[in-house]
Coordinates of C-alpha atoms and ligand atoms in Angstrom, one line a residue:
M1 CA 7.4 33.3 -21.7
S2 CA 5.9 29.9 -22.2
R3 CA 3.1 28.8 -19.9
E4 CA 4.0 26.4 -17.1
R5 CA 2.4 23.0 -17.7
I6 CA 0.5 21.2 -15.0
L7 CA -0.6 17.6 -15.1
L8 CA -3.8 17.3 -13.0
V9 CA -4.6 13.7 -11.8
E10 CA -8.0 13.6 -10.4
D11 CA -10.8 11.0 -10.9
E12 CA -13.7 13.1 -9.6
Q13 CA -15.0 14.9 -12.7
D14 CA -16.4 17.9 -10.8
I15 CA -13.2 18.6 -9.0
Q16 CA -11.1 18.0 -12.1
E17 CA -13.2 20.5 -14.1
L18 CA -13.2 23.1 -11.4
L19 CA -9.4 22.9 -10.9
K20 CA -8.7 23.0 -14.6
F21 CA -10.9 26.1 -14.9
H22 CA -9.1 27.9 -12.1
L23 CA -5.6 26.9 -13.2
E24 CA -6.1 27.9 -16.8
H25 CA -7.5 31.2 -15.6
E26 CA -4.2 31.6 -13.7
G27 CA -2.3 31.1 -16.9
F28 CA -1.2 27.5 -16.5
A29 CA -1.5 25.0 -19.4
V30 CA -3.4 22.0 -17.8
T31 CA -3.6 18.4 -18.9
A32 CA -6.1 16.4 -17.0
A33 CA -5.9 12.6 -16.3
G34 CA -8.6 10.6 -14.6
T35 CA -6.5 7.7 -13.5
G36 CA -2.9 6.9 -12.4
E37 CA -2.5 4.8 -15.5
E38 CA -3.5 7.7 -17.7
A39 CA -1.1 10.0 -15.9
L40 CA 1.9 7.6 -16.2
K41 CA 1.1 7.2 -19.9
H42 CA 1.2 11.0 -20.3
L43 CA 4.4 11.2 -18.4
A44 CA 6.1 8.6 -20.7
T45 CA 6.2 11.3 -23.4
Q46 CA 5.7 14.6 -21.7
N47 CA 7.4 16.4 -18.8
P48 CA 5.0 18.9 -17.1
D49 CA 6.5 21.5 -14.7
L50 CA 4.3 20.2 -11.9
I51 CA 2.0 17.4 -11.0
L52 CA -1.2 17.8 -9.0
L53 CA -1.9 14.3 -7.7
D54 CA -5.1 13.0 -6.0
L55 CA -4.1 10.2 -3.7
M56 CA -7.4 8.3 -3.8
L57 CA -7.6 7.0 -7.4
P58 CA -9.1 4.0 -8.9
G59 CA -6.5 1.4 -10.1
I60 CA -3.0 2.6 -9.3
N61 CA -3.3 4.9 -6.3
G62 CA -1.6 8.3 -6.0
T63 CA 1.1 7.2 -3.6
E64 CA 2.2 4.5 -6.2
V65 CA 2.1 7.1 -9.0
C66 CA 4.3 9.3 -6.9
R67 CA 6.8 6.5 -6.2
R68 CA 7.0 5.7 -10.0
V69 CA 7.4 9.3 -11.0
K70 CA 10.2 9.8 -8.4
S71 CA 12.0 6.5 -9.3
R72 CA 12.2 7.3 -13.0
P73 CA 15.2 9.6 -13.7
A74 CA 13.3 11.4 -16.6
T75 CA 10.5 12.5 -14.3
A76 CA 12.2 12.4 -10.8
D77 CA 12.6 16.2 -10.7
I78 CA 9.0 17.1 -11.4
P79 CA 7.5 18.5 -8.2
I80 CA 4.3 16.8 -7.0
I81 CA 1.6 18.4 -4.8
M82 CA -0.7 15.7 -3.4
L83 CA -4.4 16.3 -3.0
T84 CA -5.6 14.3 0.0
A85 CA -8.4 13.7 2.4
K86 CA -8.0 15.2 5.9
D87 CA -7.7 11.9 7.7
S88 CA -5.0 10.3 5.5
E89 CA -1.9 11.1 7.5
A90 CA -0.3 7.8 6.7
D91 CA -0.7 8.4 3.0
I92 CA 0.7 11.9 3.4
I93 CA 3.8 10.6 5.1
A94 CA 4.2 7.9 2.5
G95 CA 3.9 10.4 -0.2
L96 CA 6.4 12.8 1.3
E97 CA 8.8 10.0 1.9
T98 CA 8.7 9.1 -1.8
G99 CA 9.4 12.7 -2.6
A100 CA 6.2 14.8 -3.0
A101 CA 6.9 18.5 -2.5
D102 CA 3.7 19.4 -0.6
Y103 CA 0.1 18.4 0.0
V104 CA -3.3 20.1 0.2
T105 CA -6.2 18.5 2.1
K106 CA -9.7 18.5 0.6
P107 CA -11.8 20.5 0.6
F108 CA -9.5 23.4 -0.3
S109 CA -10.0 26.7 -2.0
P110 CA -8.5 26.9 -5.5
R111 CA -6.9 30.2 -4.4
I112 CA -4.9 28.4 -1.7
L113 CA -3.9 25.7 -4.1
V114 CA -2.7 28.2 -6.7
A115 CA -0.6 29.9 -3.9
R116 CA 1.0 26.5 -3.1
I117 CA 1.7 25.8 -6.8
H118 CA 3.5 29.2 -7.1
A119 CA 5.5 28.5 -3.9
V120 CA 6.6 25.1 -5.2
L121 CA 7.5 26.3 -8.7
R122 CA 9.6 29.2 -7.2
R123 CA 11.8 26.9 -5.1
P124 CA 15.4 26.8 -6.2
D125 CA 17.0 23.5 -7.2
P126 CA 18.5 21.7 -4.2
E127 CA 22.3 22.0 -3.9
P128 CA 24.4 18.9 -3.6
A129 CA 25.3 18.0 0.0
G130 CA 28.8 18.7 1.2
S131 CA 31.2 15.8 1.7
V132 CA 32.9 17.0 4.9
A133 CA 33.1 14.4 7.7
T134 CA 31.0 15.4 10.7
P135 CA 31.7 14.0 14.2
A136 CA 29.0 11.7 15.6
I137 CA 26.6 13.2 18.2
H138 CA 26.2 11.2 21.5
I139 CA 23.3 12.2 23.8
G140 CA 22.5 9.6 26.6
S141 CA 21.7 6.4 24.8
L142 CA 21.2 8.1 21.4
T143 CA 23.9 8.2 18.8
I144 CA 23.7 10.2 15.5
D145 CA 26.4 9.3 13.0
A146 CA 26.1 11.7 10.0
N147 CA 28.9 10.0 8.1
R148 CA 27.2 6.6 8.2
H149 CA 23.8 8.2 8.1
K150 CA 22.8 6.1 11.1
V151 CA 20.9 6.7 14.3
E152 CA 21.1 4.2 17.2
I153 CA 19.4 4.0 20.5
K154 CA 21.3 1.7 22.9
G155 CA 23.2 0.3 19.9
K156 CA 19.9 -0.5 18.1
D157 CA 19.4 0.8 14.6
V158 CA 16.5 3.4 14.2
P159 CA 15.5 3.5 10.6
L160 CA 14.9 7.2 9.7
T161 CA 14.1 8.8 6.3
C162 CA 16.6 11.3 4.9
T163 CA 14.4 14.2 6.0
E164 CA 13.8 12.9 9.5
F165 CA 17.6 12.2 9.9
R166 CA 18.5 15.8 8.9
I167 CA 15.9 17.3 11.2
L168 CA 17.1 15.2 14.2
Q169 CA 20.7 16.0 13.3
L170 CA 20.0 19.8 13.3
L171 CA 18.0 19.8 16.6
A172 CA 20.4 17.5 18.5
S173 CA 23.4 19.5 17.3
S174 CA 22.3 22.2 19.8
P175 CA 20.2 20.7 22.7
G176 CA 18.1 23.4 24.3
R177 CA 18.2 25.7 21.4
A178 CA 14.8 26.4 19.7
F179 CA 14.7 26.3 15.9
N180 CA 11.8 27.8 13.9
R181 CA 10.2 25.9 11.0
Q182 CA 12.0 28.0 8.4
Q183 CA 15.4 27.1 9.9
I184 CA 14.5 23.5 9.8
V185 CA 13.3 23.7 6.2
D186 CA 16.6 25.4 5.3
Q187 CA 18.5 22.5 6.8
V188 CA 16.6 19.8 5.0
R189 CA 16.5 21.6 1.6
G190 CA 19.7 20.0 0.5
E191 CA 17.9 16.8 -0.1
S192 CA 16.5 15.5 -3.4
H193 CA 13.1 16.9 -2.7
A194 CA 11.8 20.2 -1.4
V195 CA 10.1 20.6 2.0
T196 CA 7.7 23.3 3.2
E197 CA 7.1 24.6 6.8
R198 CA 3.9 22.6 7.1
I199 CA 5.6 19.4 6.2
V200 CA 8.0 19.9 9.1
D201 CA 5.1 19.2 11.5
V202 CA 4.2 16.0 9.8
Q203 CA 7.8 14.9 9.8
M204 CA 8.0 15.6 13.6
V205 CA 5.1 13.3 14.3
S206 CA 6.8 10.5 12.5
L207 CA 10.3 11.2 13.9
R208 CA 8.9 11.2 17.5
K209 CA 7.2 7.9 16.9
K210 CA 10.4 6.3 15.6
L211 CA 12.4 7.5 18.6
G212 CA 10.0 5.6 20.9
N213 CA 10.8 6.3 24.5
L214 CA 13.1 9.2 23.5
G215 CA 10.4 10.8 21.3
D216 CA 9.7 13.4 24.0
W217 CA 13.3 14.7 23.7
V218 CA 12.0 16.4 20.6
E219 CA 10.0 19.3 22.2
T220 CA 7.5 21.6 20.7
V221 CA 8.3 25.3 21.4
R222 CA 5.0 27.1 21.3
G223 CA 4.8 29.9 18.7
I224 CA 8.4 29.1 17.5
G225 CA 9.0 25.5 16.4
Y226 CA 11.1 22.7 17.9
R227 CA 14.1 22.0 20.1
F228 CA 16.0 19.1 21.4
K229 CA 15.7 18.6 25.1
E230 CA 18.7 19.4 27.3
V231 CA 19.5 16.0 28.9
Ligands
CA1 CA1 -10.2 10.7 -5.8

C-alpha cells in the first residue's frame, strides 16, 4: 500500500519540523511548504491526500489558500485540516464555509492531530443529494423552503451557508425533538465537504447569529445536542 501524502503548510520552522517528524513517524509522506504561494505551486502539479494548513501565513493567508484549493476542480476534493489560533473563530468559520474538513487549535498535541488526520482520511465520499421535492416548513414568521434553498423571516431573506441550511432544516423538521451531534453530522454529510461533530457547534453559533431574534429557537440540549424550540 502506498503511503498517504500530506502537504503541510506552516511558516513557523519549529512547528513545521516537529509536525513533519511526527507525521513521517506515523507513516505519512510529508511535503512541507512555508508559504501559501509555495503550497499553491506544489498543488499545481501534485495532489496530496490531505492538506494541513496554518491559517496565519505571510503573504496569501490560509483562508485564501483554502478558497483557491476548493475552487479549482483538480484540487477541490482534497480534504483540508486548518491549524488555527484559539481566538480566531471568524477565520475558522470562513475556512469551514470554503470547505475545510476540520480544524485544530494551537497549541495541540501531535497525537491529537494524527487522530484527526486519520478520521478525515477515513470519511466516505459524500453522496449526491436526492432530487425529491420537499414541502416548505412554516414556523411562526420563519419559512424554510428546501426546493428553493431559501430561508425567510417575515418574508426577508436570511443568507445561510449550505451547512447551516441543512442543520436548520433538520432541527425545524421536528420541533421539540433533540438531535445529537452525530445525527446532525449525518444530515449534513451529503454536502460537498465533510463535517465533524465539533464543527456542528461552530455552525450553531453562526446559525443563531444569522437568525437574529429567532436565534434562541435553536436550543442547546445539555449532554445531547440541539433541538428546535416548540413554538
Ligand atoms: Ca503561522
